Amino acid sequence: MRESFIFTLLVVIVVVIYAWILYIGLKPAVANFKENQKNGQINYNTNEPIQYETIKENLDKYDEIPCTPCGIKVNGDLTNNSPILTPHNKLAYLRPNSSGEIVVPHGEWVKMRCGDAFSKPYTGQTLDAQCAGGKDFRINGEIVNFEHINCTTISMPTPMRTGSPCKGGTEWLDFGIKFGDSLLPTMRTCFDRLRQTTPYAIHTIDPASMNFKHGVKSKNTSSGDFFDDKNVDMFFERKRQIKTLTRIVGRVASTYITDKNYLSRGHVVAKADCVFSGQQKGTYHYVNMAPQWQSFNNGNWSCIEDGVRKFAHDHNTTLLCCTGTWCICTLPDVNNVQQEIYLKYDEQNDTRKVPVPKFFFRIVIDESTRRGIALVGVNNPYLTIEEVENGGYVIAEDVSHNINWINWERKNIEKGYCYACSVPNFVAIVKDLPLAMLETTGILGLEELPI
């Protein structure tokens, strides 16, 4: 019993002595810690406290590292010869946001593309680029500002044959730019080789379409090898228009073809429906054009095009558009008999080509809701209201009185009498269309009337 007590006492004495030695050893460190309560951290390389000011200085250095996204403004940063930006793993245009800026997250890879080739020091059609912040991209290990990356020419889509037949025409043509075996598409047109015209074209309009590139100059219209006559331009010369219409109506047609009004090169897909310079210039092809009276082209039809773009922007939605022409415009001859109007007319050889359309139309369908509407314009400024409303020009029930998002004078004959109707009612009359693509669940954009 006595031996057990002595052993316990010795253990206690050893523990007390060890605790005292430990306290004496830690006392300077504790004192040092109290003097540096701002951070209480030790630099184990120097065994000295880390000062607060040192920490803040290091953090400030990290704040200076650029982690901002890349932003390329359509109007401000893009030139005609700027490259096309596409996702790294998809052949499609990178679209600007609703403010008109293409945004690439910091560190994300994209592909820059040129329809022809890059200007020096780069070569080929495609470059891999990583966003380094602002307008800087990392290419081949170097940081390059976007303004120094250019193509040798403007990257412009052109029509290409597909070999696939289209309803109402002879063949689908795809407007796009070739990259290897793949196509970067802009739109698709149904072309009728026999009548030398385009019944309709398919493309989309999204919120970015309102921020299209401004100031893109028009270009000489091309025809490729899609027309029998290589020089389609000559049919649009006003003196020739007067001669052609004079032969058709049997009297001098200078009352129809004037300095104010004439048959212009009306776009099917509007230039301003396309965001980028190359896309806009690609619309100047006769495959995408039809004769349109200038007062209508610059009047209510322009209002329809503007209204559709604004609708997509304001409702933050993507719209499928089927835009085209239907039937042939007529004018009364010397005997007051209505005659169909063509730009190429040779009675002796029975040649009638490049018809002047009776109607222009645009079917608009919201891709998310499948609600749609057909917007129709009468391409004849020489009618009367009575002739339009009682002469078979309004081909379906008019619902335009419930539309408030198009700034048109829809009953102004000179600007083009216009109206709207449901898609099912329209395609019940105009049947030569891709009907499966145009199925709808209701009418788009009608104003909600109070109950």
XYZ file of C-alpha atoms in Angstrom:
451
model
C 0.000 0.000 0.000
C 2.824 2.359 0.959
C 4.685 1.530 -2.284
C 1.589 2.371 -4.366
C 1.267 5.772 -2.699
C 4.905 6.628 -3.343
C 4.573 5.683 -7.040
C 1.504 7.888 -7.471
C 3.254 10.825 -5.803
C 6.234 10.518 -8.131
C 3.962 10.556 -11.220
C 2.238 13.738 -10.041
C 5.611 15.433 -9.395
C 6.842 14.533 -12.920
C 3.653 15.914 -14.569
C 3.933 19.200 -12.630
C 7.586 19.642 -13.585
C 6.819 18.921 -17.302
C 3.947 21.426 -17.299
C 6.217 24.109 -15.771
C 8.934 23.541 -18.376
C 6.326 23.716 -21.201
C 4.907 26.976 -19.831
C 8.336 28.581 -19.619
C 9.068 27.550 -23.252
C 5.807 28.903 -24.700
C 5.750 32.154 -22.782
C 7.737 34.189 -25.405
C 5.556 32.879 -28.233
C 2.379 33.778 -26.308
C 3.700 37.234 -25.677
C 4.625 37.610 -29.345
C 1.117 36.495 -30.360
C -0.460 39.127 -28.083
C 1.663 41.810 -29.688
C 0.456 40.763 -33.163
C -3.251 40.185 -32.641
C -4.031 41.700 -36.057
C -3.484 38.421 -37.777
C -1.997 35.836 -35.400
C -0.388 33.932 -38.320
C 3.220 32.718 -38.413
C 5.412 32.601 -41.481
C 7.038 29.229 -40.964
C 9.822 30.055 -43.404
C 11.053 32.941 -41.231
C 9.323 31.995 -37.951
C 7.999 35.548 -37.821
C 4.399 36.809 -37.712
C 2.681 37.626 -40.990
C 1.657 41.265 -41.042
C -1.871 42.304 -42.122
C -0.481 44.717 -44.669
C 1.384 41.866 -46.376
C -1.809 39.804 -46.685
C -3.741 42.747 -48.168
C -0.966 43.440 -50.680
C -1.026 39.828 -51.883
C -4.828 39.828 -52.171
C -4.732 43.036 -54.194
C -2.413 41.313 -56.653
C -5.003 38.571 -57.162
C -7.724 41.191 -57.722
C -5.673 42.598 -60.592
C -5.757 39.289 -62.508
C -8.261 39.779 -65.424
C -11.182 37.356 -65.011
C -13.663 39.416 -67.010
C -15.471 37.894 -70.010
C -14.742 38.914 -73.577
C -17.228 41.314 -75.151
C -17.362 42.066 -78.873
C -19.897 44.705 -79.914
C -21.584 44.167 -83.278
C -21.696 47.922 -83.795
C -18.307 49.159 -82.656
C -15.924 46.189 -82.723
C -16.878 44.202 -85.818
C -15.680 45.343 -89.244
C -16.633 43.880 -92.608
C -13.503 41.719 -92.532
C -13.757 40.596 -88.913
C -13.825 36.824 -88.439
C -16.993 34.924 -87.604
C -17.148 33.677 -84.006
C -18.637 30.214 -83.444
C -18.786 27.852 -80.447
C -15.752 25.601 -80.189
C -17.728 22.419 -80.840
C -20.561 23.648 -83.065
C -20.777 25.236 -86.511
C -23.185 28.094 -85.775
C -22.899 31.859 -85.398
C -22.295 33.104 -81.852
C -25.215 35.473 -81.440
C -25.040 38.819 -79.632
C -27.136 39.432 -76.537
C -30.089 41.835 -76.434
C -27.603 44.719 -76.044
C -25.806 43.816 -79.265
C -22.660 42.297 -77.718
C -21.158 38.855 -78.283
C -20.085 37.674 -74.810
C -17.563 34.857 -74.271
C -16.884 33.733 -70.664
C -13.311 34.160 -69.443
C -11.212 31.110 -70.293
C -13.744 29.671 -72.737
C -12.568 28.502 -76.157
C -14.233 29.577 -79.398
C -13.423 29.174 -83.064
C -12.782 32.170 -85.280
C -13.580 31.547 -88.931
C -13.021 33.213 -92.294
C -14.960 32.336 -95.429
C -11.772 32.674 -97.495
C -8.693 32.877 -95.248
C -7.177 34.852 -92.375
C -4.901 37.791 -92.994
C -1.267 37.427 -91.968
C 0.245 36.333 -89.670
C -2.482 33.655 -89.579
C -3.469 31.233 -92.330
C -6.337 28.923 -93.167
C -10.037 29.291 -92.441
C -10.161 28.484 -88.707
C -8.372 29.550 -85.516
C -8.804 28.238 -81.963
C -9.065 31.170 -79.561
C -9.453 31.370 -75.777
C -11.024 34.387 -74.097
C -8.386 36.238 -72.062
C -10.719 39.054 -70.973
C -12.073 42.210 -72.581
C -11.224 42.084 -76.276
C -8.143 39.891 -75.839
C -7.905 36.269 -76.969
C -5.147 33.706 -76.527
C -4.153 32.285 -79.923
C -1.203 29.927 -80.347
C -0.021 30.841 -76.837
C -0.058 34.614 -77.463
C -2.517 37.276 -76.286
C -4.020 39.099 -79.287
C -6.547 41.930 -79.343
C -9.597 41.153 -81.491
C -9.072 44.206 -83.699
C -5.830 42.670 -85.002
C -7.534 39.477 -86.225
C -8.974 39.863 -89.733
C -9.994 37.905 -92.806
C -8.661 38.625 -96.277
C -12.228 39.220 -97.537
C -15.714 39.556 -96.113
C -17.170 36.167 -95.112
C -20.321 36.119 -97.237
C -22.828 33.249 -97.558
C -23.762 32.135 -101.079
C -26.606 29.906 -102.349
C -25.724 26.249 -102.858
C -27.750 23.520 -104.513
C -28.911 20.687 -102.268
C -30.516 18.372 -104.840
C -33.587 18.170 -102.582
C -36.959 19.161 -104.083
C -39.118 21.754 -102.340
C -42.874 22.069 -102.443
C -43.914 24.849 -104.811
C -40.492 25.031 -106.475
C -37.836 22.852 -108.032
C -35.032 22.725 -105.430
C -33.942 23.827 -101.957
C -30.948 26.152 -101.982
C -28.921 26.659 -98.808
C -27.280 30.030 -98.220
C -24.119 29.429 -96.223
C -20.323 29.299 -95.998
C -18.422 26.060 -96.531
C -15.883 24.906 -93.956
C -14.536 21.600 -95.161
C -17.496 19.309 -95.684
C -19.735 21.322 -93.344
C -21.932 24.367 -93.968
C -22.444 27.392 -91.737
C -26.054 28.237 -92.693
C -27.872 31.574 -92.844
C -31.151 30.730 -94.597
C -32.795 28.303 -96.997
C -34.733 29.229 -100.143
C -37.085 27.274 -102.368
C -36.169 28.186 -105.945
C -38.286 27.618 -109.040
C -35.949 27.232 -111.995
C -38.817 27.161 -114.502
C -40.375 30.470 -113.458
C -37.034 31.997 -112.411
C -38.379 32.989 -108.998
C -38.294 32.116 -105.296
C -41.707 31.099 -103.887
C -40.462 31.346 -100.280
C -37.458 31.319 -97.951
C -36.979 29.960 -94.431
C -34.933 31.662 -91.727
C -35.106 32.607 -88.038
C -35.240 35.901 -86.181
C -34.205 36.087 -82.517
C -33.781 38.909 -79.940
C -30.311 39.659 -81.347
C -31.758 40.521 -84.758
C -32.691 44.011 -83.536
C -28.981 44.727 -83.093
C -27.927 44.059 -86.668
C -24.732 45.634 -87.978
C -25.462 49.160 -89.164
C -24.003 50.938 -92.170
C -23.315 47.844 -94.269
C -23.285 49.079 -97.852
C -25.281 47.273 -100.496
C -23.408 45.318 -103.137
C -23.907 44.545 -106.783
C -26.600 41.914 -107.028
C -25.454 38.555 -108.340
C -27.357 35.784 -110.095
C -24.833 32.937 -110.346
C -25.911 30.177 -112.712
C -29.456 29.931 -111.383
C -31.017 32.059 -114.143
C -31.157 31.569 -117.898
C -30.022 35.155 -118.349
C -26.717 35.871 -116.666
C -27.458 39.594 -116.550
C -30.694 39.742 -114.576
C -29.856 43.353 -113.708
C -30.944 44.553 -117.133
C -34.567 43.565 -116.458
C -34.667 46.009 -113.534
C -33.487 49.000 -115.563
C -36.340 51.504 -115.567
C -36.208 52.216 -119.291
C -36.459 48.506 -119.956
C -39.319 48.182 -117.467
C -41.243 50.846 -119.379
C -40.660 49.040 -122.683
C -41.654 45.654 -121.275
C -44.812 46.885 -119.558
C -45.741 48.905 -122.644
C -45.712 45.707 -124.725
C -47.835 43.916 -122.113
C -50.532 46.564 -121.565
C -50.519 48.009 -125.100
C -49.960 51.595 -124.051
C -47.037 53.677 -122.821
C -46.284 52.458 -119.309
C -44.495 55.584 -118.116
C -47.539 56.284 -115.966
C -46.636 53.150 -113.985
C -42.829 53.336 -114.011
C -41.834 56.745 -112.627
C -38.959 58.295 -110.693
C -41.023 57.822 -107.545
C -42.365 54.360 -108.196
C -40.873 51.465 -110.122
C -40.221 47.749 -109.730
C -37.327 47.435 -107.277
C -35.244 44.460 -106.228
C -37.340 43.438 -103.235
C -35.612 41.199 -100.705
C -37.392 38.038 -99.589
C -35.223 37.705 -96.475
C -34.494 41.289 -95.490
C -30.953 42.571 -95.276
C -31.666 43.861 -91.754
C -32.929 40.423 -90.651
C -29.265 39.365 -90.748
C -26.963 40.489 -87.930
C -23.493 40.362 -89.489
C -21.961 42.179 -92.471
C -21.334 39.081 -94.557
C -24.843 37.756 -93.979
C -26.321 41.086 -95.031
C -24.311 41.254 -98.217
C -25.271 37.649 -98.957
C -28.911 38.727 -99.293
C -28.017 40.640 -102.481
C -28.594 37.657 -104.724
C -31.447 37.382 -107.207
C -32.382 34.034 -105.671
C -33.409 36.110 -102.620
C -35.222 38.796 -104.599
C -38.481 39.467 -106.371
C -39.848 42.522 -108.242
C -41.565 44.758 -105.693
C -43.108 48.168 -106.218
C -40.780 50.635 -104.517
C -43.520 52.481 -102.607
C -44.564 49.155 -101.051
C -40.965 47.993 -100.509
C -40.128 51.188 -98.631
C -43.580 51.457 -97.057
C -45.692 48.927 -95.206
C -43.502 45.951 -96.091
C -40.577 47.620 -94.341
C -42.867 48.214 -91.338
C -43.717 44.497 -91.231
C -40.025 43.533 -91.275
C -39.227 46.040 -88.513
C -42.212 44.914 -86.445
C -41.250 41.234 -86.540
C -37.696 41.972 -85.398
C -38.981 44.166 -82.575
C -41.481 41.491 -81.512
C -38.693 38.901 -81.173
C -36.608 41.363 -79.144
C -39.400 42.581 -76.860
C -40.680 39.051 -76.149
C -37.187 37.501 -75.919
C -38.137 34.731 -78.301
C -36.977 33.079 -81.519
C -39.295 33.269 -84.508
C -39.385 30.911 -87.470
C -40.124 32.927 -90.599
C -41.405 31.699 -93.942
C -41.317 34.675 -96.303
C -42.384 34.547 -99.915
C -44.506 35.633 -102.845
C -47.706 34.333 -104.391
C -49.592 34.795 -107.669
C -48.794 37.409 -110.320
C -49.537 41.117 -110.249
C -51.857 42.382 -112.993
C -52.417 45.748 -114.608
C -55.226 46.766 -117.019
C -54.311 46.888 -120.707
C -55.592 49.335 -123.302
C -58.894 47.451 -123.367
C -59.138 47.440 -119.553
C -58.355 43.718 -119.446
C -56.085 42.654 -116.582
C -52.709 41.383 -117.840
C -50.051 39.535 -115.830
C -46.822 41.525 -115.441
C -43.361 40.078 -116.051
C -39.939 41.678 -116.296
C -38.951 39.393 -119.156
C -41.618 39.265 -121.843
C -41.331 38.157 -125.448
C -44.748 37.550 -127.013
C -43.367 36.162 -130.279
C -41.354 33.463 -128.532
C -43.966 33.110 -125.778
C -41.381 33.944 -123.134
C -42.664 35.149 -119.774
C -40.209 35.031 -116.894
C -39.352 36.918 -113.694
C -43.002 37.506 -112.707
C -44.042 40.474 -110.574
C -45.739 38.989 -107.462
C -49.314 39.827 -106.551
C -48.631 39.260 -102.846
C -45.676 39.285 -100.487
C -46.234 37.355 -97.263
C -44.405 36.495 -94.076
C -45.522 33.626 -91.843
C -44.138 34.087 -88.307
C -44.163 31.269 -85.739
C -42.876 31.413 -82.164
C -40.602 28.367 -81.866
C -41.379 27.894 -78.156
C -45.188 28.204 -78.179
C -45.838 27.352 -81.855
C -48.283 30.256 -82.046
C -48.138 31.914 -85.455
C -49.514 34.580 -87.750
C -49.462 35.318 -91.486
C -48.734 38.916 -92.550
C -49.792 39.696 -96.121
C -49.079 42.695 -98.354
C -50.629 43.550 -101.738
C -47.896 44.392 -104.268
C -49.856 46.823 -106.453
C -50.041 50.579 -105.764
C -52.484 51.166 -108.661
C -55.557 49.582 -107.094
C -58.397 51.147 -105.165
C -59.599 50.188 -101.689
C -62.746 48.739 -103.249
C -60.731 46.624 -105.680
C -58.614 45.223 -102.857
C -61.392 44.510 -100.388
C -63.928 43.243 -102.904
C -61.662 41.836 -105.614
C -60.210 38.745 -103.952
C -57.080 40.312 -102.481
C -58.069 39.613 -98.872
C -57.827 35.823 -99.063
C -58.472 34.963 -95.385
C -60.166 36.432 -92.326
C -58.402 39.660 -91.393
C -57.311 39.870 -87.722
C -54.968 42.842 -88.107
C -57.248 45.118 -86.040
C -55.972 43.156 -82.994
C -52.276 43.731 -83.774
C -50.503 46.663 -82.130
C -46.822 45.723 -82.653
C -46.535 46.734 -86.326
C -46.356 50.442 -87.070
C -48.084 50.286 -90.449
C -50.663 52.243 -92.421
C -52.177 48.984 -93.521
C -54.926 50.403 -95.750
C -52.639 52.845 -97.541
C -52.706 51.465 -101.118
C -49.547 53.224 -102.291
C -47.567 51.938 -99.289
C -49.055 48.485 -99.832
C -52.419 47.373 -98.474
C -51.648 44.874 -95.683
C -53.496 42.562 -93.325
C -52.956 39.585 -91.012
C -54.628 36.207 -90.694
C -54.188 32.902 -88.914
C -51.628 30.516 -90.385
C -54.174 27.678 -90.959
C -56.482 30.049 -92.849
C -53.602 31.315 -94.975
C -52.123 27.916 -95.903
C -55.596 26.636 -96.754
C -55.380 29.004 -99.746
C -51.614 29.189 -100.374
C -50.943 25.451 -100.305
C -47.539 25.119 -101.974
C -45.627 25.565 -98.726
C -43.753 23.262 -96.301
C -46.933 22.647 -94.316
C -45.453 20.328 -91.668
C -43.027 23.075 -90.712
C -45.847 25.613 -90.398
C -48.150 23.876 -87.936
C -49.351 26.205 -85.174
C -51.221 26.053 -81.851
C -52.896 29.463 -82.080
C -52.548 33.036 -83.326
C -49.410 34.970 -82.396
C -49.309 38.531 -81.098
C -52.982 39.415 -80.857
C -53.763 42.210 -78.453
C -55.675 40.989 -75.397
C -59.027 42.731 -75.563
C -60.866 43.626 -72.330
C -63.739 41.300 -71.444
